[in-house]
């Protein structure tokens, strides 16, 4: 067994003995690992491990737990407490601490018999421990259970010499035991109120269970006084994705393409065993897509607002035709297919009123980012689109060279060729997107005249419509790899008008040339 930094640790497990682990509730990053001779803990999901030591008292003068045949029999934990029962009937108790977790003997049974079985330990509530012991019945093969509940606070009061009192009066924050999301390059802000006891010098510290994933900045300031005249402090914490924090060395962070989880914990430095009620403040943070984040199309001019169509008409089984020459049901952009005109039922519930657009104007969809039904920003990220009925009578304004590509740009044909079963809904996403403005030795720029099929609010590329009047239904997907963990997509309906029918009469010059021949 070794940790991430390659430092080995040893647990002296004897023949036929298991190495047991317990993960305390709360997802703080703690792991308890034990055999009958060792009890070690990790506060960072196993990146490092430290032994748990014992505070010497009048009744137990050693600095370590009993070993060998007198060693550990059972261990119980909560998010803040730990108890261990040994085979020679000694009960130890402590509170989990990131710096150095220590335990103290709080009781023992007067018996010389070795345990033939491990009694069960269970925390009923904060500071309340119950021991269950099976007792065989003399009259049948059934078992009764002897239940012993221990008030740990009372036991700690009787320990000699006296234990260090809890050095803090208040540690509070409204984020405790809650779950939060951090999207790509975003931040979270937490506020903590902290009141130390006078003269103790206690102060809070902040840890994260996975520093390769999550970083933070903290600012501690005085914030007035309590009714008793004690100084009150305010701790402000900003949690950030380590990849974009600017605080870590290159390569220290985890891969940011995929979602991860970590916890942020605020505790008291060296608070001691007596702080039973002063639990750490813990937030579970997932670097992932916030569930309510989505995009919507910006619609400033629609066919309804300009009076070209009535909403009631669109809602009443509205149909329209797509000419057989301008669509391909396989989304391959093929022409001259032997097929009929396509009859489309328009869903007003899904698409609303179509955007009204003049065919001769280059078009760029404007996307809005929303979260919790509140507008956040206009999306300034790379996105792609396709017509959901297979229409292909539109093009793109820029070529690869005009878009300043330095490697081969992706397009729908290329992404389809890489799929065994091409599906435009899944073929081109943020997972497989490659930015052509980033050097790529595997895909050098070969054809500078290739159309650039990626759009962005801050760039010049646009959609160019052909001379065709009709409705287009576009599926838009954000493919930018560092904009959001969300799979952001939406549907935009556009009614293009203003195109005159193509003339069937040859220009005069061509007619004259034909006559002369």
C-alpha positions as semicolon CSV with decimal commas, in nm:
position;residue;x (nm);y (nm);z (nm)
1;X;0,000;0,000;0,000
2;X;0,127;0,346;-0,086
3;X;-0,019;0,692;-0,120
4;X;-0,016;0,934;-0,412
5;X;0,331;1,068;-0,332
6;X;0,474;0,716;-0,325
7;X;0,543;0,713;0,051
8;X;0,489;0,362;0,186
9;X;0,321;0,286;0,516
10;X;0,298;-0,042;0,701
11;X;0,014;-0,204;0,891
12;X;0,132;-0,505;1,086
13;X;-0,142;-0,748;0,991
14;X;-0,079;-1,099;1,118
15;X;-0,179;-1,425;0,957
16;X;-0,556;-1,462;0,896
17;X;-0,615;-1,103;1,012
18;X;-0,807;-0,853;0,803
19;X;-0,720;-0,488;0,752
20;X;-1,042;-0,300;0,820
21;X;-1,148;0,047;0,706
22;X;-1,425;0,283;0,810
23;X;-1,528;0,598;0,626
24;X;-1,689;0,847;0,865
25;X;-2,012;1,007;0,739
26;X;-1,998;1,353;0,590
27;X;-1,755;1,291;0,303
28;X;-1,489;1,504;0,468
29;X;-1,207;1,293;0,332
30;X;-1,145;1,092;0,652
31;X;-1,062;0,723;0,633
32;X;-0,994;0,511;0,942
33;X;-0,775;0,203;0,883
34;X;-0,708;-0,047;1,159
35;X;-0,587;-0,387;1,265
36;X;-0,564;-0,512;1,622
37;X;-0,218;-0,349;1,646
38;X;-0,263;-0,025;1,453
39;X;-0,515;0,255;1,415
40;X;-0,429;0,513;1,151
41;X;-0,632;0,781;0,978
42;X;-0,629;0,990;0,664
43;X;-0,800;1,327;0,634
44;X;-0,748;1,350;0,257
45;X;-0,888;1,029;0,107
46;X;-0,566;0,837;0,155
47;X;-0,314;1,086;0,016
48;X;-0,139;1,074;0,355
49;X;-0,193;0,860;0,666
50;X;-0,111;0,935;1,028
51;X;-0,121;0,717;1,343
52;X;-0,373;0,793;1,617
53;X;-0,201;0,841;1,951
54;X;-0,327;0,838;2,312
55;X;-0,312;1,111;2,575
56;X;-0,158;0,963;2,894
57;X;-0,376;0,980;3,207
58;X;-0,354;0,851;3,565
59;X;-0,527;0,529;3,461
60;X;-0,344;0,481;3,131
61;X;0,009;0,616;3,101
62;X;0,096;0,492;2,752
63;X;0,098;0,701;2,435
64;X;-0,037;0,426;2,210
65;X;-0,326;0,181;2,208
66;X;-0,284;-0,175;2,340
67;X;-0,139;-0,422;2,091
68;X;-0,124;-0,791;2,007
69;X;-0,370;-1,005;2,204
70;X;-0,486;-0,694;2,390
71;X;-0,526;-0,492;2,070
72;X;-0,818;-0,329;1,898
73;X;-1,142;-0,521;1,876
74;X;-1,385;-0,269;1,726
75;X;-1,398;0,092;1,609
76;X;-1,692;0,333;1,562
77;X;-1,690;0,680;1,410
78;X;-1,914;0,977;1,340
79;X;-1,833;1,284;1,133
80;X;-1,648;1,424;1,434
81;X;-1,589;1,145;1,690
82;X;-1,408;0,813;1,712
83;X;-1,423;0,534;1,971
84;X;-1,216;0,216;1,994
85;X;-1,270;-0,092;2,212
86;X;-0,977;-0,326;2,281
87;X;-0,971;-0,697;2,352
88;X;-0,867;-0,630;2,713
89;X;-1,192;-0,433;2,771
90;X;-1,055;-0,076;2,745
91;X;-1,263;0,194;2,580
92;X;-1,090;0,490;2,414
93;X;-1,250;0,804;2,275
94;X;-1,137;1,102;2,067
95;X;-1,245;1,365;1,816
96;X;-1,126;1,363;1,458
97;X;-0,868;1,630;1,392
98;X;-0,669;1,696;1,080
99;X;-0,346;1,781;1,260
100;X;-0,324;1,486;1,496
101;X;-0,619;1,284;1,616
102;X;-0,572;1,179;1,978
103;X;-0,773;0,949;2,203
104;X;-0,808;0,907;2,577
105;X;-0,911;0,616;2,797
106;X;-1,263;0,681;2,929
107;X;-1,345;0,345;3,085
108;X;-1,264;-0,024;3,121
109;X;-1,434;-0,337;3,243
110;X;-1,290;-0,514;3,545
111;X;-1,234;-0,852;3,388
112;X;-0,936;-1,073;3,324
113;X;-1,114;-1,269;3,051
114;X;-1,017;-1,213;2,692
115;X;-1,302;-1,127;2,454
116;X;-1,426;-1,422;2,252
117;X;-1,621;-1,182;2,029
118;X;-1,615;-0,811;1,952
119;X;-1,885;-0,603;2,114
120;X;-2,057;-0,358;1,888
121;X;-2,005;0,018;1,924
122;X;-2,253;0,273;1,796
123;X;-2,288;0,649;1,838
124;X;-2,652;0,732;1,913
125;X;-2,597;1,108;1,907
126;X;-2,320;1,358;1,962
127;X;-2,139;1,259;2,282
128;X;-2,352;0,946;2,337
129;X;-2,198;0,602;2,276
130;X;-2,377;0,268;2,306
131;X;-2,214;-0,074;2,346
132;X;-2,410;-0,386;2,253
133;X;-2,306;-0,721;2,398
134;X;-2,480;-1,048;2,298
135;X;-2,578;-1,259;2,599
136;X;-2,673;-1,626;2,537
137;X;-2,994;-1,752;2,697
138;X;-2,967;-2,042;2,944
139;X;-3,304;-2,183;2,833
140;X;-3,271;-2,170;2,452
141;X;-3,028;-2,111;2,171
142;X;-3,140;-1,751;2,140
143;X;-2,943;-1,443;2,242
144;X;-3,039;-1,137;2,437
145;X;-2,846;-0,812;2,405
146;X;-2,696;-0,616;2,689
147;X;-2,703;-0,246;2,606
148;X;-2,475;0,004;2,777
149;X;-2,508;0,376;2,693
150;X;-2,224;0,607;2,794
151;X;-2,240;0,985;2,830
152;X;-1,896;1,078;2,698
153;X;-1,903;1,435;2,829
154;X;-1,943;1,307;3,186
155;X;-1,663;1,055;3,140
156;X;-1,428;1,321;3,004
157;X;-1,496;1,540;3,309
158;X;-1,357;1,262;3,531
159;X;-1,032;1,214;3,338
160;X;-0,721;1,307;3,542
161;X;-0,521;1,517;3,478
162;X;-0,792;1,743;3,338
163;X;-0,818;1,769;2,962
164;X;-0,773;2,094;2,775
165;X;-1,111;2,277;2,767
166;X;-1,265;2,360;2,430
167;X;-1,098;2,685;2,315
168;X;-1,386;2,819;2,107
169;X;-1,736;2,947;2,179
170;X;-1,881;2,970;1,829
171;X;-1,805;2,820;1,490
172;X;-2,099;2,855;1,251
173;X;-2,172;2,874;0,881
174;X;-2,490;2,814;0,682
175;X;-2,314;2,584;0,431
176;X;-2,263;2,290;0,669
177;X;-2,377;1,952;0,536
178;X;-2,495;2,103;0,208
179;X;-2,402;2,024;-0,150
180;X;-2,275;2,285;-0,396
181;X;-2,177;2,295;-0,761
182;X;-1,881;2,470;-0,920
183;X;-1,906;2,496;-1,295
184;X;-1,605;2,553;-1,519
185;X;-1,401;2,857;-1,407
186;X;-1,664;2,961;-1,150
187;X;-1,637;3,030;-0,776
188;X;-1,822;2,962;-0,451
189;X;-1,829;3,196;-0,153
190;X;-1,875;3,086;0,210
191;X;-1,903;3,292;0,528
192;X;-1,810;3,167;0,875
193;X;-1,859;3,327;1,216
194;X;-1,590;3,239;1,468
195;X;-1,562;3,336;1,837
196;X;-1,260;3,203;2,033
197;X;-1,246;3,198;2,411
198;X;-1,030;3,478;2,551
199;X;-0,665;3,392;2,587
200;X;-0,679;3,062;2,400
201;X;-0,532;3,183;2,073
202;X;-0,761;2,946;1,883
203;X;-0,821;3,008;1,517
204;X;-1,000;2,826;1,233
205;X;-0,831;2,646;0,949
206;X;-0,963;2,539;0,611
207;X;-0,888;2,215;0,428
208;X;-1,005;2,045;0,111
209;X;-1,017;1,669;0,069
210;X;-0,868;1,683;-0,282
211;X;-0,635;1,982;-0,329
212;X;-0,553;1,864;-0,681
213;X;-0,913;1,945;-0,770
214;X;-1,021;2,227;-0,540
215;X;-0,838;2,537;-0,423
216;X;-0,946;2,819;-0,196
217;X;-0,865;3,167;-0,072
218;X;-0,951;3,281;0,280
219;X;-0,972;3,617;0,455
220;X;-1,018;3,648;0,833
221;X;-1,128;3,981;0,982
222;X;-1,272;4,115;1,308
223;X;-1,648;4,154;1,304
224;X;-1,746;4,320;1,632
225;X;-1,805;4,169;1,975
226;X;-2,043;3,927;2,146
227;X;-2,271;4,021;2,437
228;X;-1,996;3,895;2,668
229;X;-1,740;4,126;2,512
230;X;-1,549;3,855;2,325
231;X;-1,410;3,935;1,982
232;X;-1,609;3,796;1,692
233;X;-1,437;3,711;1,364
234;X;-1,564;3,674;1,010
235;X;-1,394;3,425;0,778
236;X;-1,462;3,464;0,405
237;X;-1,372;3,168;0,184
238;X;-1,366;3,156;-0,193
239;X;-1,356;2,804;-0,339
240;X;-1,220;2,771;-0,692
241;X;-1,132;2,496;-0,936
242;X;-0,760;2,432;-0,892
243;X;-0,705;2,422;-1,268
244;X;-0,806;2,787;-1,299
245;X;-0,703;2,916;-0,954
246;X;-0,363;3,049;-1,054
247;X;-0,229;2,923;-0,720
248;X;-0,092;2,578;-0,808
249;X;0,214;2,468;-0,999
250;X;0,173;2,341;-1,353
251;X;0,056;1,981;-1,357
252;X;-0,060;1,981;-0,993
253;X;-0,428;1,993;-1,082
254;X;-0,652;1,706;-1,190
255;X;-0,790;1,678;-1,542
256;X;-1,062;1,939;-1,577
257;X;-1,254;1,772;-1,860
258;X;-1,445;1,539;-1,631
259;X;-1,654;1,596;-1,321
260;X;-1,512;1,534;-0,972
261;X;-1,612;1,579;-0,608
262;X;-1,428;1,720;-0,307
263;X;-1,515;1,857;0,036
264;X;-1,422;2,182;0,202
265;X;-1,397;2,173;0,582
266;X;-1,353;2,447;0,839
267;X;-1,235;2,333;1,183
268;X;-1,054;2,464;1,490
269;X;-0,678;2,429;1,506
270;X;-0,577;2,183;1,781
271;X;-0,918;2,207;1,947
272;X;-0,876;1,907;2,177
273;X;-1,103;1,620;2,275
274;X;-1,344;1,830;2,482
275;X;-1,496;2,004;2,176
276;X;-1,763;1,737;2,136
277;X;-2,040;1,976;2,027
278;X;-1,813;2,192;1,814
279;X;-1,836;1,988;1,493
280;X;-1,640;2,086;1,181
281;X;-1,827;2,275;0,908
282;X;-1,826;2,074;0,587
283;X;-1,954;2,145;0,236
284;X;-1,969;1,880;-0,032
285;X;-1,857;2,041;-0,357
286;X;-1,892;1,881;-0,696
287;X;-1,726;2,026;-1,002
288;X;-2,011;1,954;-1,235
289;X;-2,305;2,106;-1,416
290;X;-2,551;2,287;-1,187
291;X;-2,886;2,112;-1,244
292;X;-3,077;2,430;-1,335
293;X;-2,822;2,575;-1,580
294;X;-2,937;2,583;-1,943
295;X;-2,935;2,796;-2,255
296;X;-3,215;2,964;-2,445
297;X;-3,224;3,132;-2,787
298;X;-3,244;3,510;-2,791
299;X;-3,545;3,619;-2,996
300;X;-3,581;3,989;-3,067
301;X;-3,789;3,969;-3,386
302;X;-4,028;3,680;-3,455
303;X;-4,293;3,607;-3,715
304;X;-4,554;3,661;-3,443
305;X;-4,424;4,000;-3,327
306;X;-4,414;4,124;-3,688
307;X;-4,758;3,990;-3,772
308;X;-4,649;3,740;-4,040
309;X;-4,810;3,454;-3,847
310;X;-5,053;3,423;-3,560
311;X;-4,963;3,219;-3,253
312;X;-5,303;3,055;-3,271
313;X;-5,226;2,935;-3,623
314;X;-4,891;2,786;-3,517
315;X;-5,061;2,609;-3,228
316;X;-5,340;2,464;-3,442
317;X;-5,176;2,164;-3,615
318;X;-4,955;2,382;-3,832
319;X;-4,774;2,197;-4,115
320;X;-4,515;2,306;-4,368
321;X;-4,332;2,141;-4,658
322;X;-3,958;2,100;-4,714
323;X;-3,870;2,067;-5,081
324;X;-3,720;1,731;-5,174
325;X;-3,402;1,895;-5,315
326;X;-3,294;2,067;-4,992
327;X;-3,290;1,791;-4,732
328;X;-3,113;1,463;-4,666
329;X;-3,269;1,229;-4,405
330;X;-2,922;1,083;-4,330
331;X;-2,778;1,432;-4,253
332;X;-2,499;1,379;-4,508
333;X;-2,584;1,680;-4,725
334;X;-2,648;1,470;-5,036
335;X;-2,821;1,622;-5,338
336;X;-3,052;1,489;-5,610
337;X;-3,202;1,215;-5,394
338;X;-3,502;1,022;-5,519
339;X;-3,746;1,130;-5,250
340;X;-4,067;1,319;-5,188
341;X;-4,123;1,658;-5,033
342;X;-4,114;1,633;-4,653
343;X;-4,429;1,721;-4,459
344;X;-4,338;1,863;-4,115
345;X;-4,571;1,912;-3,818
346;X;-4,460;2,226;-3,633
347;X;-4,452;2,199;-3,250
348;X;-4,527;2,540;-3,106
349;X;-4,482;2,402;-2,755
350;X;-4,119;2,310;-2,829
351;X;-4,015;2,584;-3,069
352;X;-4,237;2,883;-2,998
353;X;-4,260;3,153;-3,263
354;X;-3,983;3,129;-3,525
355;X;-3,723;3,404;-3,550
356;X;-3,788;3,619;-3,856
357;X;-3,482;3,658;-4,081
358;X;-3,414;3,797;-4,426
359;X;-3,238;3,535;-4,638
360;X;-2,967;3,769;-4,774
361;X;-2,837;3,866;-4,427
362;X;-2,570;3,649;-4,261
363;X;-2,717;3,505;-3,941
364;X;-2,562;3,429;-3,601
365;X;-2,776;3,269;-3,327
366;X;-2,756;3,456;-2,997
367;X;-2,763;3,225;-2,694
368;X;-2,860;3,317;-2,339
369;X;-2,730;3,134;-2,033
370;X;-2,985;3,086;-1,753
371;X;-2,964;2,940;-1,403
372;X;-3,245;2,913;-1,147
373;X;-3,467;3,092;-1,401
374;X;-3,237;3,395;-1,389
375;X;-3,046;3,533;-1,684
376;X;-2,671;3,496;-1,632
377;X;-2,499;3,611;-1,953
378;X;-2,488;3,586;-2,327
379;X;-2,293;3,277;-2,426
380;X;-1,951;3,369;-2,566
381;X;-1,830;3,018;-2,642
382;X;-1,780;2,795;-2,944
383;X;-2,097;2,619;-3,061
384;X;-2,221;2,420;-3,361
385;X;-2,561;2,360;-3,515
386;X;-2,746;2,137;-3,760
387;X;-3,093;2,143;-3,914
388;X;-3,300;1,876;-3,742
389;X;-3,489;1,769;-4,055
390;X;-3,174;1,726;-4,261
391;X;-3,194;2,056;-4,455
392;X;-2,858;2,145;-4,609
393;X;-2,927;2,455;-4,819
394;X;-2,723;2,685;-4,599
395;X;-2,349;2,744;-4,564
396;X;-2,091;2,922;-4,349
397;X;-1,935;3,262;-4,409
398;X;-1,572;3,191;-4,318
399;X;-1,316;2,947;-4,444
400;X;-1,049;2,786;-4,224
401;X;-0,789;3,047;-4,322
402;X;-1,031;3,336;-4,269
403;X;-1,114;3,196;-3,921
404;X;-0,738;3,192;-3,845
405;X;-0,720;2,814;-3,800
406;X;-0,370;2,672;-3,757
407;X;-0,486;2,308;-3,754
408;X;-0,753;2,122;-3,948
409;X;-1,099;2,240;-3,834
410;X;-1,367;1,988;-3,751
411;X;-1,688;1,974;-3,951
412;X;-2,000;1,763;-3,963
413;X;-1,869;1,538;-4,242
414;X;-1,550;1,464;-4,052
415;X;-1,725;1,389;-3,722
416;X;-1,979;1,167;-3,899
417;X;-1,700;0,964;-4,060
418;X;-1,562;0,883;-3,714
419;X;-1,895;0,741;-3,591
420;X;-2,008;0,382;-3,667
421;X;-2,370;0,497;-3,638
422;X;-2,371;0,872;-3,710
423;X;-2,612;1,076;-3,501
424;X;-2,591;1,457;-3,520
425;X;-2,725;1,484;-3,166
426;X;-2,419;1,307;-3,021
427;X;-2,149;1,315;-3,291
428;X;-2,010;1,659;-3,213
429;X;-1,998;1,766;-2,847
430;X;-1,764;1,926;-2,594
431;X;-1,615;1,582;-2,528
432;X;-1,464;1,539;-2,875
433;X;-1,430;1,905;-2,979
434;X;-1,087;2,021;-3,098
435;X;-1,020;2,390;-3,141
436;X;-0,850;2,453;-3,476
437;X;-0,682;2,764;-3,334
438;X;-0,468;2,542;-3,112
439;X;-0,167;2,361;-3,266
440;X;-0,238;1,995;-3,340
441;X;0,041;1,789;-3,499
442;X;-0,199;1,502;-3,569
443;X;-0,434;1,725;-3,772
444;X;-0,232;1,992;-3,952
445;X;-0,416;2,244;-4,167
446;X;-0,433;2,091;-4,516
447;X;-0,714;2,279;-4,688
448;X;-0,738;2,648;-4,604
449;X;-1,054;2,681;-4,817
450;X;-1,248;2,432;-4,604
451;X;-1,558;2,594;-4,457
452;X;-1,533;2,673;-4,086
453;X;-1,847;2,534;-3,918
454;X;-1,799;2,663;-3,562
455;X;-1,979;2,976;-3,442
456;X;-1,908;3,215;-3,156
457;X;-2,065;3,540;-3,038
458;X;-1,725;3,714;-3,043
459;X;-1,617;3,592;-3,387
460;X;-1,711;3,676;-3,746
461;X;-1,845;3,344;-3,872
462;X;-2,211;3,343;-3,977
463;X;-2,475;3,123;-4,139
464;X;-2,546;3,204;-4,506
465;X;-2,892;3,106;-4,630
466;X;-2,961;3,014;-4,991
467;X;-3,237;3,163;-5,203
468;X;-3,511;2,972;-5,026
469;X;-3,813;3,077;-4,823
470;X;-3,911;2,849;-4,537
471;X;-3,869;2,733;-4,179
472;X;-3,545;2,588;-4,041
473;X;-3,529;2,402;-3,709
474;X;-3,173;2,416;-3,575
475;X;-3,028;2,215;-3,287
476;X;-2,751;2,422;-3,124
477;X;-2,485;2,264;-2,901
478;X;-2,208;2,440;-2,710
479;X;-1,885;2,250;-2,775
480;X;-1,636;2,475;-2,597
481;X;-1,443;2,246;-2,360
482;X;-1,374;2,507;-2,092
483;X;-1,703;2,698;-2,088
484;X;-1,915;2,465;-1,877
485;X;-1,949;2,107;-1,756
486;X;-2,309;2,122;-1,877
487;X;-2,424;1,968;-2,201
488;X;-2,571;2,296;-2,319
489;X;-2,803;2,267;-2,614
490;X;-3,123;2,426;-2,735
491;X;-3,349;2,437;-3,040
492;X;-3,400;2,747;-3,255
493;X;-3,665;2,784;-3,523
494;X;-3,601;3,042;-3,796
495;X;-3,839;3,158;-4,067
496;X;-3,633;3,281;-4,361
497;X;-3,810;3,500;-4,615
498;X;-3,742;3,753;-4,888
499;X;-3,596;3,516;-5,148
500;X;-3,745;3,562;-5,495
501;X;-3,801;3,251;-5,706
502;X;-3,500;3,170;-5,921
503;X;-3,545;3,289;-6,278
504;X;-3,597;3,025;-6,545
505;X;-3,504;3,272;-6,826
506;X;-3,146;3,277;-6,950
507;X;-2,966;3,609;-6,935
508;X;-2,968;3,800;-7,266
509;X;-2,598;3,750;-7,332
510;X;-2,625;3,371;-7,311
511;X;-2,925;3,371;-7,545
512;X;-2,737;3,576;-7,807
513;X;-2,431;3,350;-7,787
514;X;-2,652;3,047;-7,837
515;X;-2,812;3,202;-8,150
516;X;-2,476;3,296;-8,299
517;X;-2,353;2,941;-8,264
